[in-house]
Short mmCIF file of C-alpha atoms in Angstrom, two decimals:
data_model
loop_
_atom_site.label_atom_id
_atom_site.label_comp_id
_atom_site.label_asym_id
_atom_site.label_seq_id
_atom_site.Cartn_x
_atom_site.Cartn_y
_atom_site.Cartn_z
CA MET A 13 107.68 164.85 -18.37
CA PRO A 14 110.29 166.92 -20.26
CA LEU A 15 110.33 166.56 -24.03
CA HIS A 16 114.10 165.94 -24.11
CA SER A 17 116.71 164.82 -21.66
CA ALA A 18 119.47 167.25 -20.77
CA ALA A 19 121.93 165.30 -22.94
CA SER A 20 119.71 165.28 -26.04
CA PRO A 21 121.15 167.06 -29.07
CA SER A 22 119.28 169.99 -30.56
CA GLU A 23 117.24 169.72 -33.74
CA SER A 24 119.79 171.66 -35.78
CA SER A 25 122.63 169.51 -34.46
CA LEU A 26 120.82 166.31 -35.44
CA ILE A 27 119.99 167.64 -38.90
CA SER A 28 123.68 168.46 -39.40
CA LYS A 29 124.63 164.93 -38.37
CA LEU A 30 122.08 163.46 -40.78
CA GLN A 31 123.41 165.63 -43.60
CA SER A 32 126.90 164.28 -43.01
CA SER A 33 125.54 160.73 -43.43
CA ASP A 34 128.52 159.36 -41.46
CA SER A 35 127.71 160.04 -37.83
CA PRO A 36 128.24 157.14 -35.43
CA ASP A 37 125.29 156.19 -33.25
CA ILE A 38 122.96 158.45 -35.23
CA HIS A 39 120.06 156.07 -34.59
CA ALA A 40 120.57 156.26 -30.83
CA LEU A 41 120.69 160.06 -30.97
CA VAL A 42 117.55 160.36 -33.12
CA SER A 43 115.73 157.73 -31.07
CA ASP A 44 116.49 159.63 -27.86
CA TYR A 45 115.39 162.93 -29.42
CA LEU A 46 112.10 161.47 -30.68
CA HIS A 47 111.26 159.31 -27.69
CA PRO A 48 108.28 161.49 -26.59
CA LEU A 49 106.67 160.59 -29.94
CA SER A 50 107.85 157.00 -30.25
CA ASP A 51 106.40 156.27 -26.80
CA LEU A 52 102.95 157.30 -28.04
CA LYS A 53 102.24 154.71 -30.72
CA PRO A 54 98.47 154.03 -30.77
CA THR A 55 97.23 150.60 -29.74
CA LYS A 56 94.03 148.71 -30.51
CA LYS A 57 92.74 149.55 -27.04
CA SER A 58 93.52 153.27 -26.93
CA ASN A 59 94.67 156.26 -28.94
CA PRO A 60 96.93 159.03 -27.59
CA ASP A 61 95.36 162.26 -26.35
CA GLN A 62 94.94 164.57 -29.35
CA THR A 63 95.84 167.68 -27.34
CA LEU A 64 99.17 166.09 -26.51
CA ILE A 65 99.61 165.00 -30.14
CA ARG A 66 99.06 168.60 -31.34
CA SER A 67 101.66 169.85 -28.87
CA LEU A 68 104.20 167.22 -29.92
CA ALA A 69 103.53 167.84 -33.61
CA LYS A 70 104.51 171.51 -33.13
CA CYS A 71 107.76 170.39 -31.50
CA PHE A 72 108.80 167.66 -33.92
CA LEU A 73 107.21 168.10 -37.35
CA SER A 74 109.91 170.42 -38.67
CA PHE A 75 112.58 167.88 -37.71
CA LEU A 76 110.65 164.97 -39.21
CA ASN A 77 110.03 166.83 -42.48
CA ALA A 78 113.68 167.86 -42.74
CA SER A 79 114.91 164.36 -41.94
CA LEU A 80 112.62 162.70 -44.45
CA SER A 81 113.87 165.03 -47.16
CA ILE A 82 117.52 164.27 -46.32
CA LEU A 83 117.39 160.51 -45.67
CA PRO A 84 116.49 159.21 -49.18
CA LYS A 85 119.49 160.96 -50.75
CA TRP A 86 121.98 159.75 -48.16
CA PHE A 87 120.46 156.31 -48.01
CA LEU A 88 121.25 155.82 -51.70
CA GLU A 89 124.70 157.42 -51.37
CA VAL A 90 125.69 155.17 -48.47
CA SER A 91 124.45 152.08 -50.34
CA LYS A 92 126.95 152.84 -53.12
CA SER A 93 129.80 152.71 -50.60
CA ASN A 94 128.87 149.14 -49.60
CA ASN A 95 129.03 150.20 -45.95
CA VAL A 96 126.40 147.81 -44.63
CA VAL A 97 126.64 148.99 -41.02
CA SER A 98 126.02 152.64 -41.94
CA LEU A 99 123.24 151.66 -44.33
CA LEU A 100 121.39 149.67 -41.68
CA GLU A 101 121.90 152.51 -39.19
CA LEU A 102 120.29 154.98 -41.61
CA LEU A 103 117.48 152.51 -42.32
CA ARG A 104 116.68 152.35 -38.61
CA VAL A 105 116.64 156.17 -38.47
CA TYR A 106 114.41 156.29 -41.55
CA LYS A 107 111.94 153.86 -39.98
CA ILE A 108 111.72 155.61 -36.61
CA CYS A 109 111.11 158.95 -38.37
CA LEU A 110 108.27 157.38 -40.38
CA ASP A 111 106.79 155.75 -37.27
CA CYS A 112 106.84 159.09 -35.46
CA LEU A 113 105.30 160.84 -38.47
CA ASP A 114 102.52 158.25 -38.27
CA VAL A 115 101.86 159.25 -34.65
CA VAL A 116 101.18 162.89 -35.64
CA ALA A 117 99.41 162.02 -38.91
CA SER A 118 96.14 163.48 -37.62
CA GLN A 119 97.82 166.91 -37.48
CA LEU A 120 99.08 166.90 -41.07
CA GLY A 121 97.21 169.36 -43.26
CA SER A 122 98.67 167.92 -46.45
CA LYS A 123 97.42 165.63 -49.21
CA PRO A 124 95.70 162.35 -48.31
CA PHE A 125 97.93 159.39 -47.47
CA PHE A 126 100.95 161.64 -46.91
CA VAL A 127 102.59 159.18 -44.49
CA GLU A 128 101.93 156.23 -46.82
CA PHE A 129 103.53 158.09 -49.75
CA GLN A 130 106.54 158.76 -47.54
CA ARG A 131 106.71 155.03 -46.85
CA LEU A 132 106.46 154.41 -50.60
CA ARG A 133 109.55 156.60 -50.98
CA LEU A 134 111.36 154.33 -48.52
CA ILE A 135 110.22 151.28 -50.53
CA HIS A 136 111.75 152.80 -53.67
CA CYS A 137 115.01 153.46 -51.78
CA LEU A 138 115.14 149.88 -50.49
CA GLU A 139 114.46 148.58 -53.97
CA SER A 140 117.19 150.76 -55.50
CA CYS A 141 119.67 149.47 -52.89
CA GLY A 142 118.83 145.84 -53.65
CA LEU A 143 117.17 145.30 -50.25
CA PHE A 144 114.25 143.48 -51.87
CA ASP A 145 113.08 141.55 -48.79
CA GLU A 146 112.95 144.76 -46.74
CA ALA A 147 111.12 146.57 -49.55
CA GLN A 148 108.57 143.79 -49.82
CA LEU A 149 107.90 143.67 -46.08
CA GLU A 150 107.44 147.45 -46.03
CA GLY A 151 105.13 147.38 -49.07
CA LEU A 152 102.95 144.59 -47.72
CA GLY A 153 102.80 146.39 -44.37
CA VAL A 154 101.51 149.59 -45.99
CA LEU A 155 98.89 147.69 -48.00
CA GLU A 156 97.75 145.82 -44.90
CA LYS A 157 96.91 149.05 -43.08
CA LEU A 158 95.17 150.87 -45.95
CA PRO A 159 91.48 151.73 -45.52
CA PRO A 160 88.77 150.62 -46.03
CA ALA A 161 88.67 147.25 -44.30
CA LYS A 162 89.56 144.26 -46.45
CA ARG A 163 87.48 141.17 -47.03
CA LYS A 164 88.81 137.99 -45.42
CA GLY A 165 91.76 136.57 -47.32
CA LYS A 166 92.25 139.71 -49.43
CA LEU A 167 95.40 141.82 -49.54
CA LEU A 168 93.86 144.94 -51.09
CA PRO A 169 90.84 146.96 -49.91
CA GLU A 170 87.76 147.42 -52.05
CA ILE A 171 87.68 150.56 -54.17
CA ASP A 172 85.46 153.28 -52.72
CA LYS A 173 84.39 155.07 -55.88
CA GLY A 174 82.64 157.76 -53.89
CA SER A 175 85.74 158.72 -51.97
CA GLY A 176 87.32 162.07 -52.68
CA GLU A 177 90.72 160.43 -52.10
CA GLY A 178 90.30 157.93 -54.93
CA LYS A 179 93.03 159.20 -57.23
CA GLU A 180 95.70 159.33 -54.51
CA LEU A 181 94.74 155.90 -53.17
CA CYS A 182 94.78 154.34 -56.66
CA SER A 183 98.20 155.79 -57.37
CA LEU A 184 99.52 154.55 -54.02
CA VAL A 185 98.14 151.02 -54.38
CA VAL A 186 99.31 150.49 -57.96
CA ASP A 187 102.75 152.00 -57.28
CA ILE A 188 103.29 149.68 -54.31
CA VAL A 189 102.16 146.64 -56.31
CA VAL A 190 104.54 147.62 -59.12
CA SER A 191 107.41 147.82 -56.62
CA LEU A 192 106.48 144.43 -55.18
CA LEU A 193 106.45 142.95 -58.68
CA ARG A 194 109.92 144.32 -59.37
CA CYS A 195 111.18 142.94 -56.06
CA ALA A 196 109.68 139.55 -56.84
CA ALA A 197 111.34 139.54 -60.26
CA ALA A 198 114.71 140.57 -58.86
CA GLY A 199 115.13 138.84 -55.57
CA LEU A 200 112.64 136.14 -54.66
CA ALA A 201 112.43 132.42 -55.38
CA LYS A 202 109.32 131.52 -57.34
CA GLU A 203 108.13 129.13 -54.60
CA ASP A 204 108.52 131.75 -51.89
CA ALA A 205 105.39 132.55 -49.85
CA HIS A 206 105.92 136.25 -50.52
CA PHE A 207 105.98 135.54 -54.24
CA ARG A 208 102.59 133.84 -53.97
CA LYS A 209 101.28 136.98 -52.25
CA VAL A 210 102.55 139.05 -55.17
CA LEU A 211 100.69 136.80 -57.62
CA GLN A 212 97.55 137.26 -55.51
CA LEU A 213 98.05 141.02 -55.69
CA VAL A 214 98.22 140.81 -59.50
CA GLU A 215 94.70 139.37 -59.47
CA GLU A 216 93.34 141.82 -56.90
CA VAL A 217 94.83 144.94 -58.48
CA ASN A 218 92.73 144.76 -61.69
CA PRO A 219 89.93 147.07 -60.42
CA TRP A 220 92.57 149.55 -59.29
CA LEU A 221 94.18 149.49 -62.72
CA ARG A 222 90.84 150.35 -64.30
CA SER A 223 90.54 153.32 -61.94
CA VAL A 224 94.06 154.40 -62.81
CA TYR A 225 93.15 154.17 -66.50
CA ALA A 226 90.26 156.54 -65.79
CA CYS A 227 92.81 159.06 -64.46
CA LEU A 228 94.87 159.88 -67.56
CA LEU A 229 97.69 161.41 -65.51
CA LEU A 230 98.32 158.02 -63.90
CA LEU A 231 98.51 156.03 -67.16
CA PRO A 232 102.33 155.60 -67.01
CA LEU A 233 101.80 153.45 -63.93
CA ILE A 234 99.90 150.92 -66.05
CA TYR A 235 102.77 150.60 -68.51
CA VAL A 236 105.25 150.13 -65.68
CA PHE A 237 102.93 147.56 -64.11
CA CYS A 238 102.64 145.56 -67.32
CA PHE A 239 106.41 145.53 -67.87
CA SER A 240 107.09 144.55 -64.24
CA LEU A 241 104.51 141.76 -64.47
CA PHE A 242 106.16 140.43 -67.63
CA VAL A 243 109.60 140.40 -65.98
CA CYS A 244 108.25 138.83 -62.81
CA VAL A 245 106.31 136.00 -64.44
CA CYS A 246 108.04 135.38 -67.80
CA VAL A 247 111.73 135.90 -67.05
CA PRO A 248 113.32 132.91 -65.26
CA GLY A 249 114.46 133.71 -61.73
#
């Protein structure tokens, strides 16, 4: 199967269109370009062949990295124009790029949780644009998939103190919870089911906060967390 159809635009052409931030049907173009990756999402029953994944990573990683460096800037710029159609089009492009990056995650030689930190960047963009429901769904989705496995009824995994990825995971978890708190304070009714999940996260995040406190470089996250918690719980919505 060929990687691209004859009508597919080149990588450089697509990057130029993304940089312009005002290209009609950009999602359709990107979706067509990335379809060899988007067709390979792993399922519970099977995972894609790693030889094929390595080959596809060589073809598409440069495009994905370039796109994910461009999209946050233009996403925020388009939101200022109040062009809802263009904003939603860019959001769809942003999501398909992240989903495809997830497919080739095994081939990334970068820091732990690279894909999840890229999704955190999207959460911050959604939050900045006032798309609080979207930001919350994305944040809860990232937390749901984080290792290790969670106990029944819990939203956060247990801390693995022996893991060499502890600092990155602590930063990721606390940063997402902080964003969810801000979204709850800004855009959700206090009786909303999502709001109750946020309150549950406040209880579950305590061990993570202690680990963050142990990493002095992450201390600012605690202050942001405390302020966001105050706004969420104490300021009338």
